[in-house]
GROMACS .gro file of C-alpha atoms in nm:
model
  208
    1MET     CA    1   3.585   0.906   3.356
    2PRO     CA    2   3.349   0.917   3.051
    3LYS     CA    3   3.044   0.693   3.060
    4VAL     CA    4   3.069   0.385   2.838
    5VAL     CA    5   2.768   0.362   2.606
    6ASP     CA    6   2.643   0.017   2.508
    7HIS     CA    7   2.519   0.096   2.158
    8GLN     CA    8   2.396  -0.258   2.092
    9ALA     CA    9   2.186  -0.250   2.409
   10ARG     CA   10   2.032   0.081   2.299
   11ARG     CA   11   1.944  -0.061   1.958
   12VAL     CA   12   1.789  -0.363   2.128
   13GLN     CA   13   1.587  -0.131   2.352
   14VAL     CA   14   1.441   0.033   2.042
   15ALA     CA   15   1.385  -0.303   1.870
   16ASP     CA   16   1.192  -0.436   2.168
   17ALA     CA   17   0.969  -0.130   2.152
   18VAL     CA   18   0.911  -0.186   1.779
   19GLN     CA   19   0.815  -0.548   1.845
   20GLU     CA   20   0.576  -0.444   2.120
   21LEU     CA   21   0.406  -0.192   1.892
   22ILE     CA   22   0.378  -0.437   1.603
   23THR     CA   23   0.239  -0.706   1.833
   24GLU     CA   24  -0.021  -0.487   1.997
   25GLN     CA   25  -0.111  -0.235   1.725
   26GLY     CA   26   0.040  -0.338   1.391
   27LEU     CA   27   0.320  -0.201   1.174
   28ASP     CA   28   0.121   0.105   1.066
   29ARG     CA   29   0.138   0.234   1.422
   30VAL     CA   30   0.517   0.217   1.434
   31THR     CA   31   0.658   0.568   1.410
   32MET     CA   32   0.971   0.727   1.549
   33ALA     CA   33   0.763   0.912   1.810
   34ARG     CA   34   0.559   0.609   1.924
   35THR     CA   35   0.869   0.390   1.930
   36ALA     CA   36   1.052   0.644   2.142
   37ALA     CA   37   0.759   0.672   2.384
   38THR     CA   38   0.726   0.293   2.412
   39ALA     CA   39   1.101   0.253   2.469
   40GLY     CA   40   1.107   0.539   2.721
   41VAL     CA   41   1.366   0.738   2.527
   42SER     CA   42   1.372   1.054   2.318
   43VAL     CA   43   1.293   1.069   1.948
   44GLY     CA   44   1.651   1.188   1.897
   45HIS     CA   45   1.775   0.869   2.064
   46VAL     CA   46   1.580   0.656   1.815
   47GLN     CA   47   1.692   0.865   1.518
   48HIS     CA   48   2.054   0.840   1.629
   49TYR     CA   49   2.047   0.464   1.568
   50PHE     CA   50   1.782   0.429   1.296
   51SER     CA   51   1.717   0.683   1.023
   52THR     CA   52   1.405   0.512   0.880
   53LYS     CA   53   1.119   0.288   0.986
   54ASP     CA   54   1.251   0.009   0.761
   55GLU     CA   55   1.589   0.023   0.935
   56MET     CA   56   1.413  -0.029   1.269
   57LEU     CA   57   1.209  -0.313   1.120
   58LEU     CA   58   1.517  -0.484   0.973
   59PHE     CA   59   1.701  -0.477   1.304
   60THR     CA   60   1.390  -0.594   1.492
   61HIS     CA   61   1.333  -0.877   1.244
   62ASP     CA   62   1.697  -0.989   1.268
   63ARG     CA   63   1.673  -0.986   1.647
   64VAL     CA   64   1.355  -1.194   1.644
   65VAL     CA   65   1.504  -1.446   1.399
   66ARG     CA   66   1.827  -1.471   1.599
   67LYS     CA   67   1.632  -1.542   1.920
   68ILE     CA   68   1.442  -1.821   1.744
   69LEU     CA   69   1.761  -1.970   1.602
   70ASP     CA   70   1.923  -1.952   1.946
   71ARG     CA   71   1.632  -2.151   2.090
   72VAL     CA   72   1.667  -2.407   1.810
   73SER     CA   73   2.039  -2.438   1.885
   74ALA     CA   74   1.958  -2.491   2.251
   75LEU     CA   75   1.722  -2.772   2.149
   76GLY     CA   76   2.009  -2.944   1.969
   77GLU     CA   77   2.231  -2.918   2.275
   78ARG     CA   78   1.956  -3.058   2.497
   79ALA     CA   79   1.895  -3.343   2.252
   80THR     CA   80   2.261  -3.444   2.272
   81ARG     CA   81   2.254  -3.443   2.652
   82GLN     CA   82   1.928  -3.641   2.662
   83ARG     CA   83   2.022  -3.866   2.369
   84LEU     CA   84   1.713  -3.772   2.170
   85PRO     CA   85   1.664  -3.859   1.802
   86ILE     CA   86   1.713  -3.590   1.540
   87ARG     CA   87   1.342  -3.600   1.447
   88ASP     CA   88   1.255  -3.461   1.791
   89VAL     CA   89   1.489  -3.164   1.743
   90VAL     CA   90   1.351  -3.093   1.394
   91ALA     CA   91   0.989  -3.108   1.507
   92GLU     CA   92   1.047  -2.885   1.809
   93GLY     CA   93   1.265  -2.651   1.606
   94LEU     CA   94   1.000  -2.604   1.337
   95ALA     CA   95   0.739  -2.548   1.608
   96GLU     CA   96   0.937  -2.241   1.718
   97TRP     CA   97   0.822  -2.069   1.395
   98LEU     CA   98   0.452  -2.141   1.454
   99PRO     CA   99   0.247  -1.871   1.634
  100VAL     CA  100   0.091  -2.109   1.886
  101ASP     CA  101   0.147  -1.904   2.204
  102PRO     CA  102   0.190  -1.534   2.291
  103ARG     CA  103   0.570  -1.535   2.259
  104ARG     CA  104   0.567  -1.702   1.921
  105ARG     CA  105   0.270  -1.499   1.800
  106SER     CA  106   0.462  -1.181   1.879
  107ALA     CA  107   0.761  -1.304   1.680
  108HIS     CA  108   0.535  -1.406   1.392
  109ARG     CA  109   0.375  -1.061   1.383
  110VAL     CA  110   0.720  -0.910   1.332
  111VAL     CA  111   0.808  -1.163   1.061
  112LEU     CA  112   0.476  -1.099   0.886
  113ALA     CA  113   0.520  -0.722   0.899
  114PHE     CA  114   0.872  -0.764   0.763
  115LEU     CA  115   0.747  -0.987   0.480
  116GLY     CA  116   0.496  -0.723   0.374
  117ARG     CA  117   0.767  -0.459   0.345
  118THR     CA  118   0.991  -0.679   0.129
  119ILE     CA  119   0.773  -0.599  -0.174
  120ASP     CA  120   0.900  -0.241  -0.184
  121ASN     CA  121   1.243  -0.272  -0.024
  122PRO     CA  122   1.513  -0.484  -0.195
  123GLU     CA  123   1.732  -0.480   0.118
  124LEU     CA  124   1.452  -0.630   0.326
  125ALA     CA  125   1.372  -0.878   0.048
  126SER     CA  126   1.735  -0.990   0.045
  127ALA     CA  127   1.735  -1.036   0.423
  128HIS     CA  128   1.413  -1.239   0.404
  129ALA     CA  129   1.558  -1.464   0.133
  130GLU     CA  130   1.875  -1.516   0.336
  131THR     CA  131   1.672  -1.622   0.639
  132GLY     CA  132   1.487  -1.877   0.428
  133ARG     CA  133   1.812  -2.015   0.289
  134LEU     CA  134   1.954  -2.046   0.640
  135ILE     CA  135   1.650  -2.235   0.768
  136ARG     CA  136   1.655  -2.474   0.474
  137SER     CA  137   2.028  -2.525   0.514
  138MET     CA  138   1.980  -2.620   0.879
  139LEU     CA  139   1.701  -2.860   0.784
  140ALA     CA  140   1.910  -3.013   0.506
  141THR     CA  141   2.193  -3.068   0.753
  142ALA     CA  142   1.950  -3.239   0.990
  143VAL     CA  143   1.830  -3.465   0.708
  144HIS     CA  144   2.189  -3.548   0.612
  145ASN     CA  145   2.272  -3.632   0.974
  146GLY     CA  146   1.954  -3.838   0.991
  147LYS     CA  147   2.074  -4.044   0.698
  148GLU     CA  148   2.405  -4.100   0.879
  149CYS     CA  149   2.238  -4.230   1.195
  150GLY     CA  150   1.965  -4.433   1.028
  151GLU     CA  151   1.661  -4.212   1.085
  152VAL     CA  152   1.630  -4.102   0.720
  153PRO     CA  153   1.619  -4.335   0.416
  154PRO     CA  154   1.945  -4.328   0.215
  155ASP     CA  155   1.772  -4.214  -0.107
  156THR     CA  156   1.618  -3.902   0.051
  157ASP     CA  157   1.715  -3.573  -0.115
  158PRO     CA  158   1.805  -3.334   0.170
  159ALA     CA  159   1.727  -3.025  -0.038
  160LEU     CA  160   1.378  -3.144  -0.131
  161ALA     CA  161   1.300  -3.269   0.219
  162SER     CA  162   1.411  -2.941   0.375
  163LEU     CA  163   1.208  -2.740   0.123
  164GLU     CA  164   0.896  -2.943   0.200
  165LEU     CA  165   0.927  -2.899   0.575
  166HIS     CA  166   1.010  -2.529   0.546
  167CYS     CA  167   0.720  -2.452   0.312
  168LEU     CA  168   0.479  -2.653   0.525
  169THR     CA  169   0.579  -2.463   0.837
  170GLU     CA  170   0.563  -2.122   0.666
  171GLY     CA  171   0.218  -2.200   0.526
  172LEU     CA  172   0.086  -2.316   0.862
  173ALA     CA  173   0.232  -2.007   1.029
  174LEU     CA  174   0.043  -1.783   0.787
  175GLU     CA  175  -0.277  -1.979   0.846
  176LEU     CA  176  -0.242  -1.958   1.224
  177GLY     CA  177  -0.169  -1.588   1.198
  178SER     CA  178  -0.522  -1.531   1.073
  179GLU     CA  179  -0.687  -1.795   1.294
  180PRO     CA  180  -0.485  -1.843   1.615
  181ASP     CA  181  -0.728  -2.065   1.809
  182ALA     CA  182  -0.625  -2.359   2.024
  183ASP     CA  183  -0.763  -2.629   1.793
  184ALA     CA  184  -0.585  -2.486   1.489
  185SER     CA  185  -0.260  -2.459   1.686
  186ARG     CA  186  -0.276  -2.822   1.797
  187ALA     CA  187  -0.358  -2.934   1.443
  188ALA     CA  188  -0.062  -2.740   1.304
  189LEU     CA  189   0.179  -2.886   1.559
  190ASP     CA  190   0.045  -3.236   1.492
  191LEU     CA  191   0.082  -3.193   1.117
  192VAL     CA  192   0.442  -3.072   1.145
  193ALA     CA  193   0.527  -3.360   1.378
  194ALA     CA  194   0.366  -3.610   1.139
  195ARG     CA  195   0.558  -3.481   0.837
  196VAL     CA  196   0.884  -3.486   1.033
  197ARG     CA  197   0.817  -3.847   1.136
  198ALA     CA  198   0.752  -3.932   0.771
  199ALA     CA  199   1.087  -3.779   0.672
  200PHE     CA  200   1.270  -3.941   0.968
  201PRO     CA  201   1.102  -4.284   0.993
  202GLY     CA  202   1.401  -4.492   1.107
  203ARG     CA  203   1.543  -4.576   1.448
  204CYS     CA  204   1.818  -4.344   1.567
  205ARG     CA  205   2.150  -4.529   1.604
  206GLN     CA  206   2.380  -4.235   1.681
  207TYR     CA  207   2.403  -4.317   2.053
  208GLU     CA  208   2.462  -4.692   2.013
   0.00000   0.00000   0.00000
């Protein structure tokens, strides 16, 4: 019986190697040969799934973003079980994008490397823009739901509120990327939490 090949798992194996290289050595050190060695596979294996470095970076970036979004979704499910206000989910969700610990710093290194390549690659630029739109859409939905349950003032513009929170988080992430010390991390988390509280100042009534 022929062996069944899990092609997605093999792509993920390569993507994990790319992330490891970016995290520890930077994007310039990512080559087909180094990726293959880090993943424990042949160069031909890598080239079978990815023909260019940017293709590997795109898949790795998408994997990193999906893992973050999955964690944010899990926060929403936990909030429902624990009857938490929406502001708590938004604050914790935005914190997932801040490089305040090794796991999140690794993800941020991939995102930062990806952002640098968008200047020369329209496909990567389009993917980056789509990720931003998705994040702002999720935040706008949270603001809309907050208005429904009383946490957000009725006259709040969801699009503007989501843009503010997204831009704040992206700016803080860039700042922490160059200065990832403990004090700066705590200050960034506190600032995000404060801005979320300002956008969601009301008492949550969704569980009443």
